[in-house]
Tab-separated table of C-alpha atoms in Angstrom:
chain	number	residue	atom	x	y	z
A	24	MET	CA	-20.032	139.886	-51.517
A	25	SER	CA	-16.464	140.070	-50.281
A	26	GLN	CA	-14.567	136.848	-49.837
A	27	ALA	CA	-12.969	135.955	-46.501
A	28	VAL	CA	-9.422	134.850	-47.177
A	29	GLU	CA	-6.523	134.055	-44.900
A	30	THR	CA	-3.602	136.488	-44.983
A	31	THR	CA	-0.007	135.369	-44.645
A	32	GLU	CA	1.805	138.698	-44.926
A	33	LEU	CA	3.968	140.158	-42.140
A	34	ILE	CA	2.236	142.827	-40.090
A	35	LEU	CA	5.461	143.846	-38.291
A	36	GLU	CA	8.841	143.495	-40.012
A	37	MET	CA	12.285	143.467	-38.387
A	38	ASP	CA	15.690	142.265	-39.561
A	39	VAL	CA	18.042	140.808	-36.937
A	40	THR	CA	21.794	140.518	-37.719
A	41	ASP	CA	24.926	139.781	-35.692
A	42	ASP	CA	25.524	143.516	-35.358
A	43	GLY	CA	22.013	144.415	-34.208
A	44	TYR	CA	18.567	144.927	-35.738
A	45	ASN	CA	16.609	147.393	-37.817
A	46	PHE	CA	12.895	147.990	-38.411
A	47	SER	CA	10.852	148.740	-41.499
A	48	SER	CA	7.457	149.354	-39.803
A	49	SER	CA	5.964	150.611	-36.554
A	50	ILE	CA	3.545	149.243	-34.006
A	51	GLU	CA	1.153	152.065	-34.888
A	52	THR	CA	1.179	150.935	-38.518
A	53	ALA	CA	0.501	147.361	-37.451
A	54	LEU	CA	-2.419	148.550	-35.342
A	55	ILE	CA	-3.926	150.333	-38.348
A	56	VAL	CA	-3.482	147.269	-40.583
A	57	ALA	CA	-5.069	144.980	-38.003
A	58	GLU	CA	-8.026	147.342	-37.517
A	59	ASN	CA	-8.541	147.468	-41.279
A	60	ASP	CA	-8.573	143.668	-41.343
A	61	ILE	CA	-11.261	143.604	-38.661
A	62	GLN	CA	-13.345	146.095	-40.638
A	63	SER	CA	-12.975	143.939	-43.762
A	64	PHE	CA	-14.132	140.846	-41.892
A	65	LYS	CA	-17.120	142.735	-40.469
A	66	GLU	CA	-18.097	143.854	-43.964
A	67	THR	CA	-17.937	140.242	-45.110
A	68	ILE	CA	-20.271	139.180	-42.294
A	69	SER	CA	-22.613	142.100	-43.021
A	70	SER	CA	-22.839	141.230	-46.719
A	71	ILE	CA	-23.683	137.632	-45.848
A	72	GLU	CA	-26.297	138.670	-43.295
A	73	SER	CA	-27.938	140.887	-45.954
A	74	LEU	CA	-28.823	137.707	-47.839
A	75	ARG	CA	-31.301	136.751	-45.111
A	76	PRO	CA	-34.881	138.110	-45.110
A	77	ASN	CA	-35.544	140.612	-42.338
A	78	CYS	CA	-39.325	140.347	-41.978
A	79	ASP	CA	-41.074	141.218	-38.731
A	80	LYS	CA	-44.516	140.052	-37.617
A	81	LEU	CA	-46.254	143.000	-39.272
A	82	ASP	CA	-44.582	142.209	-42.613
A	83	TYR	CA	-45.868	138.639	-42.479
A	84	ALA	CA	-49.344	139.796	-41.423
A	85	LEU	CA	-49.562	142.347	-44.231
A	86	ALA	CA	-48.365	139.819	-46.820
A	87	ALA	CA	-50.883	137.212	-45.677
A	88	SER	CA	-53.676	139.820	-45.672
A	89	SER	CA	-52.855	140.758	-49.251
A	90	GLY	CA	-53.044	137.082	-50.219
A	91	VAL	CA	-56.443	136.728	-48.542
A	92	LEU	CA	-57.813	139.851	-50.247
A	93	CYS	CA	-56.684	138.730	-53.699
A	94	GLY	CA	-57.948	135.211	-52.996
A	95	ILE	CA	-61.417	136.671	-52.384
A	96	ILE	CA	-61.151	138.585	-55.665
A	97	ASP	CA	-60.196	135.383	-57.462
A	98	ILE	CA	-63.011	133.327	-55.935
A	99	PHE	CA	-65.885	135.768	-56.408
A	100	LEU	CA	-64.845	138.005	-59.316
A	101	VAL	CA	-62.738	135.668	-61.479
A	102	GLY	CA	-64.323	132.282	-60.824
A	103	LYS	CA	-64.562	130.229	-63.998
A	104	PRO	CA	-65.311	130.978	-67.680
A	105	GLY	CA	-68.866	132.118	-68.312
A	106	GLU	CA	-69.389	133.162	-64.682
A	107	SER	CA	-66.656	135.753	-64.352
A	108	PRO	CA	-67.484	139.459	-63.934
A	109	VAL	CA	-63.839	140.340	-64.469
A	110	GLY	CA	-63.775	137.954	-67.436
A	111	ASP	CA	-66.449	140.015	-69.188
A	112	VAL	CA	-64.238	143.094	-68.880
A	113	THR	CA	-61.238	141.144	-70.190
A	114	ASP	CA	-63.210	139.867	-73.177
A	115	LYS	CA	-64.171	143.434	-74.111
A	116	TRP	CA	-60.565	144.566	-73.761
A	117	PHE	CA	-59.355	141.856	-76.150
A	118	GLY	CA	-62.148	142.708	-78.581
A	119	ASN	CA	-61.127	146.361	-78.582
A	120	ARG	CA	-57.470	145.452	-79.166
A	121	THR	CA	-58.504	143.270	-82.102
A	122	ALA	CA	-60.398	146.215	-83.601
A	123	ASP	CA	-57.371	148.492	-83.020
A	124	PHE	CA	-55.128	146.034	-84.848
A	125	ALA	CA	-57.617	145.806	-87.707
A	126	ARG	CA	-57.570	149.607	-88.059
A	127	LEU	CA	-53.776	149.536	-88.266
A	128	CYS	CA	-54.078	147.006	-91.069
A	129	GLY	CA	-56.545	149.123	-93.085
A	130	TRP	CA	-59.995	148.235	-91.755
A	131	ASP	CA	-62.461	151.041	-92.511
A	132	ASP	CA	-63.984	150.859	-89.013
A	133	LYS	CA	-67.432	150.094	-90.393
A	134	GLY	CA	-69.479	147.507	-88.584
A	135	ASP	CA	-68.991	145.729	-85.272
A	136	ALA	CA	-66.197	143.543	-83.868
A	137	SER	CA	-67.202	140.667	-86.139
A	138	SER	CA	-66.513	142.916	-89.115
A	139	ALA	CA	-62.999	143.607	-87.828
A	140	ILE	CA	-62.365	139.888	-87.277
A	141	ARG	CA	-63.663	139.055	-90.745
A	142	PHE	CA	-61.336	141.671	-92.248
A	143	LEU	CA	-58.304	140.184	-90.461
A	144	GLU	CA	-59.231	136.630	-91.487
A	145	LYS	CA	-59.203	137.711	-95.139
A	146	GLU	CA	-56.048	139.823	-94.731
A	147	PHE	CA	-54.067	137.012	-93.052
A	148	LYS	CA	-55.251	133.885	-94.795
A	149	ILE	CA	-53.799	130.526	-93.804
A	150	PRO	CA	-54.489	126.996	-95.143
A	151	TYR	CA	-55.277	125.350	-91.787
A	152	ASP	CA	-58.504	127.135	-90.844
A	153	GLN	CA	-60.939	124.238	-91.360
A	154	ARG	CA	-63.833	124.541	-88.917
A	155	GLY	CA	-66.008	121.621	-89.928
A	156	ALA	CA	-69.478	122.302	-91.299
A	157	GLY	CA	-68.803	120.541	-94.574
A	158	ASP	CA	-65.020	120.941	-94.597
A	159	ALA	CA	-62.902	117.858	-95.144
A	160	GLY	CA	-61.584	118.133	-91.580
A	161	SER	CA	-64.959	117.424	-89.987
A	162	ILE	CA	-65.303	114.199	-91.936
A	163	ILE	CA	-61.851	112.929	-91.002
A	164	PHE	CA	-61.532	113.657	-87.282
A	165	ASP	CA	-64.523	115.360	-85.667
A	166	LEU	CA	-63.392	118.932	-86.300
A	167	ASN	CA	-65.995	121.591	-85.509
A	168	PRO	CA	-66.137	125.305	-84.608
A	169	THR	CA	-65.939	124.588	-80.864
A	170	ASN	CA	-62.617	122.725	-80.998
A	171	HIS	CA	-60.733	123.627	-84.186
A	172	HIS	CA	-58.694	126.423	-82.563
A	173	PHE	CA	-57.472	123.945	-79.978
A	174	LYS	CA	-56.871	120.955	-82.227
A	175	SER	CA	-55.196	122.950	-85.009
A	176	LEU	CA	-51.484	123.223	-84.127
A	177	GLY	CA	-51.126	126.410	-86.176
A	178	HIS	CA	-53.655	128.109	-83.887
A	179	ASN	CA	-51.625	127.327	-80.754
A	180	PRO	CA	-49.803	130.463	-79.456
A	181	THR	CA	-46.585	128.541	-78.817
A	182	LEU	CA	-43.240	128.117	-80.576
A	183	LEU	CA	-44.358	124.739	-81.896
A	184	GLY	CA	-47.543	126.418	-83.114
A	185	LEU	CA	-45.423	128.912	-85.056
A	186	PHE	CA	-43.361	126.064	-86.507
A	187	PHE	CA	-46.410	124.129	-87.756
A	188	SER	CA	-48.038	127.305	-89.033
A	189	ILE	CA	-45.075	128.090	-91.284
A	190	LEU	CA	-44.746	124.420	-92.275
A	191	ASP	CA	-48.416	124.291	-93.263
A	192	GLN	CA	-48.132	127.508	-95.251
A	193	PHE	CA	-45.088	126.250	-97.150
A	194	THR	CA	-46.657	122.857	-97.907
A	195	ASN	CA	-50.360	123.839	-98.037
A	196	GLN	CA	-51.190	121.367	-95.285
A	197	SER	CA	-53.131	121.327	-92.028
A	198	HIS	CA	-51.788	119.581	-88.923
A	199	PHE	CA	-54.193	118.659	-86.143
A	200	VAL	CA	-54.050	116.688	-82.910
A	201	SER	CA	-57.117	114.572	-82.262
A	202	GLY	CA	-57.606	111.434	-80.191
A	203	GLY	CA	-53.902	111.217	-79.384
A	204	GLU	CA	-52.955	111.256	-83.083
A	205	LEU	CA	-51.119	113.800	-85.222
A	206	ILE	CA	-53.159	114.182	-88.418
A	207	SER	CA	-51.961	115.899	-91.576
A	208	LEU	CA	-54.468	117.118	-94.151
A	209	GLN	CA	-52.845	117.417	-97.602
A	210	ASN	CA	-53.725	120.170	-100.072
A	211	ALA	CA	-55.767	121.813	-97.347
A	212	ASP	CA	-56.692	124.916	-99.356
A	213	GLY	CA	-56.441	124.861	-103.143
A	214	LYS	CA	-56.621	128.674	-103.307
A	215	PHE	CA	-53.892	129.402	-100.762
A	216	GLU	CA	-50.552	130.792	-101.915
A	217	LEU	CA	-47.782	131.974	-99.615
A	218	HIS	CA	-46.435	135.362	-100.686
A	219	GLY	CA	-42.721	135.890	-101.273
A	220	ASN	CA	-40.109	135.300	-103.969
A	221	SER	CA	-37.442	133.713	-101.759
A	222	VAL	CA	-37.235	131.548	-98.672
A	223	PRO	CA	-36.520	134.480	-96.288
A	224	THR	CA	-39.427	136.534	-97.644
A	225	LYS	CA	-41.731	133.507	-97.466
A	226	LEU	CA	-40.642	132.887	-93.861
A	227	PHE	CA	-41.406	136.489	-92.987
A	228	SER	CA	-44.741	136.318	-94.761
A	229	GLY	CA	-45.552	133.084	-92.935
A	230	PHE	CA	-44.775	134.653	-89.569
A	231	VAL	CA	-46.906	137.713	-90.366
A	232	ASN	CA	-49.816	135.483	-91.441
A	233	TRP	CA	-49.499	133.415	-88.254
A	234	PHE	CA	-49.419	136.447	-85.971
A	235	GLY	CA	-52.180	138.347	-87.785
A	236	HIS	CA	-54.440	135.315	-87.847
A	237	LEU	CA	-53.901	134.736	-84.120
A	238	ILE	CA	-55.038	138.310	-83.455
A	239	SER	CA	-58.141	137.701	-85.554
A	240	ASP	CA	-58.972	134.572	-83.544
A	241	VAL	CA	-58.126	135.809	-80.040
A	242	SER	CA	-61.711	137.055	-79.595
A	243	GLY	CA	-63.355	134.197	-81.447
A	244	SER	CA	-64.253	133.735	-85.103
A	245	SER	CA	-66.233	136.181	-87.209
A	246	GLY	CA	-69.287	133.892	-87.151
A	247	SER	CA	-69.379	133.571	-83.340
A	248	LYS	CA	-72.720	134.520	-81.792
A	249	SER	CA	-71.442	134.906	-78.200
A	250	ARG	CA	-67.892	135.358	-76.864
A	251	GLY	CA	-66.704	132.717	-79.317
A	252	MET	CA	-63.878	130.214	-79.017
A	253	GLY	CA	-60.649	132.147	-78.629
A	254	LEU	CA	-57.096	130.883	-78.722
A	255	PRO	CA	-56.141	128.039	-76.379
A	256	SER	CA	-54.195	128.842	-73.238
A	257	PRO	CA	-50.419	128.537	-73.816
A	258	PHE	CA	-50.179	126.450	-70.642
A	259	TRP	CA	-52.686	123.856	-71.819
A	260	ALA	CA	-51.599	123.984	-75.463
A	261	TRP	CA	-48.401	122.133	-74.491
A	262	THR	CA	-50.504	118.956	-74.267
A	263	ASN	CA	-50.847	119.169	-78.060
A	264	ASP	CA	-47.123	119.892	-78.395
A	265	ILE	CA	-46.175	116.746	-76.460
A	266	ILE	CA	-48.349	114.509	-78.640
A	267	ALA	CA	-47.121	116.130	-81.874
A	268	ILE	CA	-43.456	115.757	-80.895
A	269	LYS	CA	-43.868	112.151	-79.775
A	270	ARG	CA	-45.684	111.199	-82.969
A	271	LYS	CA	-42.990	112.816	-85.104
A	272	LEU	CA	-40.333	110.881	-83.169
A	273	ASN	CA	-42.373	107.637	-83.229
A	274	VAL	CA	-42.519	107.603	-79.429
A	275	PRO	CA	-45.619	105.847	-77.992
A	276	ILE	CA	-48.265	108.115	-76.478
A	277	SER	CA	-48.851	107.329	-72.812
A	278	GLN	CA	-52.246	107.147	-71.150
A	279	PHE	CA	-51.325	110.252	-69.156
A	280	ASP	CA	-50.579	112.218	-72.347
A	281	ASP	CA	-53.936	111.296	-73.815
A	282	THR	CA	-55.854	111.955	-70.578
A	283	ILE	CA	-54.335	115.374	-69.950
A	284	ASN	CA	-54.927	116.342	-73.582
A	285	GLU	CA	-58.593	115.372	-73.312
A	286	LEU	CA	-58.851	117.391	-70.085
A	287	ALA	CA	-57.318	120.427	-71.804
A	288	LEU	CA	-59.793	120.080	-74.668
A	289	SER	CA	-62.768	119.759	-72.299
A	290	ILE	CA	-61.928	122.935	-70.334
A	291	TYR	CA	-61.262	124.779	-73.613
A	292	LYS	CA	-64.786	123.913	-74.753
A	293	GLU	CA	-66.020	125.436	-71.477
A	294	GLY	CA	-64.382	128.751	-72.400
A	295	TYR	CA	-60.935	128.420	-70.800
A	296	ASP	CA	-58.932	130.241	-73.473
A	297	ILE	CA	-56.113	132.784	-73.492
A	298	ARG	CA	-58.562	135.539	-72.540
A	299	PHE	CA	-59.603	133.773	-69.363
A	300	GLN	CA	-56.006	133.015	-68.468
A	301	ALA	CA	-55.326	136.745	-68.751
A	302	THR	CA	-58.273	137.262	-66.387
A	303	GLN	CA	-56.672	134.899	-63.879
A	304	ALA	CA	-53.491	136.974	-63.977
A	305	ILE	CA	-55.305	140.071	-62.648
A	306	PRO	CA	-55.584	139.081	-58.931
A	307	VAL	CA	-52.033	137.689	-59.050
A	308	PHE	CA	-50.769	141.014	-60.377
A	309	ILE	CA	-52.765	142.916	-57.738
A	310	ASN	CA	-51.266	140.696	-55.024
A	311	GLU	CA	-47.766	141.372	-56.313
A	312	THR	CA	-48.351	145.121	-56.475
A	313	ILE	CA	-49.902	145.411	-53.009
A	314	VAL	CA	-47.054	143.544	-51.305
A	315	ARG	CA	-44.345	145.595	-52.985
A	316	LEU	CA	-46.243	148.812	-52.212
A	317	LEU	CA	-46.675	147.857	-48.542
A	318	TYR	CA	-42.995	147.007	-48.221
A	319	THR	CA	-41.907	150.279	-49.822
A	320	THR	CA	-44.300	152.395	-47.752
A	321	ARG	CA	-43.186	150.923	-44.419
A	322	ARG	CA	-39.466	151.269	-45.217
A	323	LEU	CA	-39.954	154.785	-46.566
A	324	VAL	CA	-41.674	155.898	-43.368
A	325	LYS	CA	-38.918	154.319	-41.260
A	326	TYR	CA	-36.272	156.065	-43.344
A	327	TYR	CA	-37.785	159.513	-42.807
A	328	ILE	CA	-38.306	158.872	-39.090
A	329	LYS	CA	-34.793	157.586	-38.371
A	330	THR	CA	-32.748	159.716	-40.779
A	331	GLU	CA	-31.937	163.329	-40.040
A	332	LYS	CA	-32.968	165.802	-42.717
A	333	GLU	CA	-29.356	166.770	-43.438
A	334	GLU	CA	-28.371	163.127	-44.021
A	335	ARG	CA	-31.177	162.217	-46.438
A	336	SER	CA	-30.434	161.464	-50.078
A	337	ALA	CA	-32.313	159.954	-52.993
A	338	SER	CA	-29.893	157.044	-53.373
A	339	ALA	CA	-29.988	156.159	-49.677
A	340	MET	CA	-33.769	156.438	-49.634
A	341	TRP	CA	-34.074	154.104	-52.629
A	342	GLN	CA	-31.673	151.626	-51.064
A	343	ALA	CA	-33.783	151.620	-47.901
A	344	CYS	CA	-37.154	150.995	-49.589
A	345	GLU	CA	-36.309	149.364	-52.971
A	346	PRO	CA	-39.006	146.653	-53.425
A	347	PHE	CA	-37.505	144.381	-56.055
A	348	SER	CA	-34.223	142.600	-55.326
A	349	ASN	CA	-33.956	142.358	-51.540
A	350	PRO	CA	-34.723	139.049	-49.751
A	351	THR	CA	-37.243	140.605	-47.352
A	352	VAL	CA	-39.750	141.587	-50.030
A	353	LYS	CA	-39.195	138.234	-51.730
A	354	ARG	CA	-40.164	136.439	-48.513
A	355	MET	CA	-43.275	138.620	-48.207
A	356	LEU	CA	-44.221	137.727	-51.788
A	357	THR	CA	-43.800	134.032	-51.025
A	358	VAL	CA	-46.192	134.365	-48.076
A	359	ALA	CA	-48.705	136.417	-50.092
A	360	HIS	CA	-48.773	134.116	-53.117
A	361	GLY	CA	-48.810	131.027	-50.892
A	362	THR	CA	-51.844	132.360	-49.030
A	363	PHE	CA	-53.534	133.198	-52.335
A	364	CYS	CA	-52.927	129.677	-53.680
A	365	MET	CA	-54.258	128.073	-50.490
A	366	MET	CA	-57.538	129.957	-50.834
A	367	ASP	CA	-57.800	129.298	-54.574
A	368	LEU	CA	-56.944	125.613	-54.201
A	369	GLY	CA	-59.434	125.199	-51.368
A	370	ASP	CA	-62.230	126.861	-53.360
A	371	ALA	CA	-61.486	124.826	-56.499
A	372	THR	CA	-61.449	121.568	-54.515
A	373	ILE	CA	-64.722	122.268	-52.705
A	374	ARG	CA	-66.506	123.279	-55.906
A	375	ALA	CA	-65.159	120.207	-57.687
A	376	PHE	CA	-66.782	117.928	-55.103
A	377	ILE	CA	-70.033	119.921	-55.081
A	378	THR	CA	-70.319	119.852	-58.881
A	379	GLY	CA	-69.462	116.163	-58.974
A	380	GLY	CA	-72.159	115.310	-56.450
A	381	GLY	CA	-69.643	114.004	-53.918
A	382	THR	CA	-67.108	112.759	-56.458
A	383	PHE	CA	-64.163	114.854	-57.588
A	384	ASN	CA	-64.923	116.677	-60.852
A	385	MET	CA	-61.517	117.240	-62.464
A	386	THR	CA	-62.873	119.537	-65.171
A	387	GLU	CA	-64.503	121.865	-62.642
A	388	PHE	CA	-61.333	121.865	-60.558
A	389	SER	CA	-59.179	122.760	-63.581
A	390	LEU	CA	-61.561	125.533	-64.639
A	391	ARG	CA	-61.327	127.205	-61.222
A	392	LEU	CA	-57.671	126.554	-60.382
A	393	ASN	CA	-55.684	129.730	-60.992
A	394	ILE	CA	-52.730	128.404	-62.982
A	395	VAL	CA	-51.096	131.843	-63.091
A	396	GLY	CA	-51.129	132.043	-59.296
A	397	VAL	CA	-49.726	128.538	-58.945
A	398	GLY	CA	-46.962	129.387	-61.397
A	399	ARG	CA	-46.072	132.599	-59.559
A	400	PHE	CA	-45.968	130.766	-56.226
A	401	ALA	CA	-43.716	128.105	-57.747
A	402	ILE	CA	-41.311	130.858	-58.857
A	403	SER	CA	-41.238	132.222	-55.293
A	404	LEU	CA	-40.529	128.764	-53.861
A	405	TYR	CA	-37.719	128.263	-56.351
A	406	GLY	CA	-36.221	131.611	-55.339
A	407	GLU	CA	-36.457	130.726	-51.645
A	408	THR	CA	-34.762	127.364	-52.215
A	409	LYS	CA	-31.999	128.955	-54.246
A	410	GLN	CA	-31.466	131.580	-51.546
A	411	VAL	CA	-31.135	128.917	-48.847
A	412	VAL	CA	-28.398	127.209	-50.868
A	413	VAL	CA	-26.548	130.509	-51.341
A	414	ILE	CA	-26.776	131.325	-47.613
A	415	ARG	CA	-25.483	127.903	-46.585
A	416	LYS	CA	-22.496	128.272	-48.887
A	417	ALA	CA	-21.813	131.783	-47.581
A	418	GLU	CA	-22.188	130.776	-43.933
A	419	SER	CA	-18.779	129.068	-43.962
A	420	GLU	CA	-17.233	132.375	-45.005
A	421	ALA	CA	-19.085	134.160	-42.217
A	422	GLN	CA	-17.873	131.653	-39.631
A	423	PHE	CA	-14.314	132.035	-40.862
A	424	ALA	CA	-14.598	135.827	-40.677
A	425	ARG	CA	-15.899	135.638	-37.080
A	426	ARG	CA	-12.957	133.451	-36.056
A	427	GLU	CA	-10.525	135.827	-37.748
A	428	ILE	CA	-12.043	138.791	-35.898
A	429	ILE	CA	-11.408	137.077	-32.561
A	430	ILE	CA	-7.818	136.244	-33.531
A	431	VAL	CA	-7.033	139.725	-34.802
A	432	GLU	CA	-8.675	141.366	-31.755
A	433	ASN	CA	-6.431	139.284	-29.477
A	434	TYR	CA	-3.510	140.308	-31.617
A	435	LEU	CA	-4.518	143.961	-31.297
A	436	ASN	CA	-4.507	143.613	-27.530
A	437	GLY	CA	-0.953	142.324	-27.740
A	438	LEU	CA	0.092	145.169	-30.002
A	439	SER	CA	-1.436	147.699	-27.617
A	440	LEU	CA	0.608	146.223	-24.772
A	441	LEU	CA	3.787	146.413	-26.886
A	442	SER	CA	3.083	150.032	-27.827
A	443	GLU	CA	3.033	150.893	-24.113
A	444	LEU	CA	6.279	148.992	-23.330
A	445	TYR	CA	8.314	150.234	-26.300
A	446	ASP	CA	8.317	154.013	-26.086
A	447	ASP	CA	11.381	154.191	-28.354
A	448	LYS	CA	9.323	152.677	-31.179
A	449	ASP	CA	11.641	149.659	-31.392
A	450	LEU	CA	9.771	146.868	-33.037
A	451	VAL	CA	9.313	143.156	-32.813
A	452	ASN	CA	8.542	140.752	-35.606
A	453	PHE	CA	4.930	139.404	-35.751
A	454	VAL	CA	2.773	137.800	-38.374
A	455	ASP	CA	-0.969	137.373	-38.716
A	456	ASP	CA	-0.650	133.786	-39.872
A	457	PHE	CA	-1.315	131.879	-36.645
A	458	LYS	CA	-1.097	128.400	-38.134
A	459	ASN	CA	2.632	127.703	-37.772
A	460	SER	CA	3.607	128.671	-41.283
A	461	ASP	CA	7.292	128.942	-42.150
A	462	MET	CA	6.983	132.722	-42.103
A	463	TYR	CA	5.564	132.588	-38.576
A	464	VAL	CA	8.351	130.312	-37.315
A	465	GLN	CA	11.051	132.567	-38.789
A	466	ALA	CA	9.410	135.651	-37.351
A	467	PHE	CA	9.079	134.082	-33.905
A	468	GLN	CA	12.732	132.996	-33.868
A	469	LYS	CA	13.761	136.586	-34.621
A	470	SER	CA	11.701	137.867	-31.684
A	471	VAL	CA	13.423	135.373	-29.373
A	472	GLN	CA	16.852	136.497	-30.653
A	473	LEU	CA	15.891	140.116	-29.989
A	474	ALA	CA	14.839	139.299	-26.419
A	475	GLU	CA	18.151	137.526	-25.760
A	476	LEU	CA	20.112	140.471	-27.202
A	477	ARG	CA	18.268	142.801	-24.824
A	478	LYS	CA	19.157	140.533	-21.872
A	479	VAL	CA	15.520	139.759	-21.116
A	480	PRO	CA	15.267	137.269	-18.211
A	481	ASP	CA	14.872	133.739	-19.509
A	482	ASN	CA	11.546	133.132	-17.765
A	483	ASN	CA	10.082	136.226	-19.464
A	484	ILE	CA	11.001	135.237	-23.032
A	485	LEU	CA	8.117	133.879	-25.092
A	486	ARG	CA	9.704	130.930	-26.884
A	487	THR	CA	6.646	129.032	-28.226
A	488	LYS	CA	3.252	129.845	-29.704
A	489	SER	CA	1.552	128.596	-26.543
A	490	ASP	CA	3.684	131.036	-24.523
A	491	ILE	CA	2.586	134.038	-26.568
A	492	ASP	CA	-1.058	132.891	-26.621
A	493	SER	CA	-0.961	132.536	-22.835
A	494	CYS	CA	0.671	135.920	-22.455
A	495	PHE	CA	-1.803	137.759	-24.674
A	496	GLY	CA	-4.648	135.886	-23.029
A	497	GLY	CA	-3.575	137.175	-19.644
A	498	ASN	CA	-2.642	133.793	-18.124
A	499	ARG	CA	1.134	134.296	-17.899
A	500	LYS	CA	2.393	135.265	-14.448
């Protein structure tokens, strides 16, 4: 965006001496310079105006309709874990990807998905895979197959999960979060040995084990009879991260930390894992795609209607209908995602009260609330807020440019009058700094001297700035 700046250079130059005067520019040149200045100011205003969204009523209606459509998809086809038709498709997709990964790692493709998971569990062994059922973990802190993926920090698909996974592999430990406590199980697996002959190779081996084991667990464990307990959602896994960090730093755990962690664990037990969060992303992605497609289609049609065939070009067409960076499509996305979140939030709230028998059931609400949609809407709101700040800062430049256009247009009128009076191309000294700068004062004094040399009647000489403003404004008799 061009910057509006004040200019203090001379537009017309003339030197006055005791013997006469000489000129280094012409009125025609000054006219061209002034017109270029006006064009520059108009470009500044245009660039600032392009920051504003240019949505019409149909744009808003289409965006809201897309939000409603995707809200219906979310309510009836996504729903909550265990009752989601789209979720069943997502579960199968993850299972197929797990089998594909197992084939890449050498699985002989014999048996079902459980066989592929079992192969990966053996290929990427880690020391923190206690599931209960006789393991030491179940005796210490209520660890069982329905919660061990959530409670085990190494099973969390987060950066802190990666850190604890490598730490546990180096030290043969298991770190768990349970009941607001960070628990470390020493000598977790007497048979485990991290491969590698140096620290870098062990770090690489630890990362590979962490990643491979996550893939094996994304569709549940090998012994799962149904969909199994997959990996916890990255959004809810942060509740474990907060407790682990606070315990390491000896910071007291608040009641809120403990409550939100228990809520995350309860919805995980209901099937809210990374697979279901991927399911929630589907209507959000559809909403995003529809809005951008609608925007592009409308602008593309307008371009072909309004642009002559000879003037069309690929670059101009793309600039007219590009659906990514312009503020108009961003405003449409804000409306679409806001509408989607209103429908999703309303459905989750109503079902929470119905399930709770008149009281608000927080678990039911959390199971049905589309966190992906809320997050995408929050991003849109942040973008809108940021854009408002940018526009407010740029508005001062636009106002300055508008004032300068008025000043320079008045100046052009004066120059046009001078070009008619001075057929011999003799010049006068003007400046475009109208704020009484030293340059302006010197230039004005020279113009007065020139008028006196030419024997101009005293009442026709413009001796002050108010005189010349009055003259150019048409008020001087």
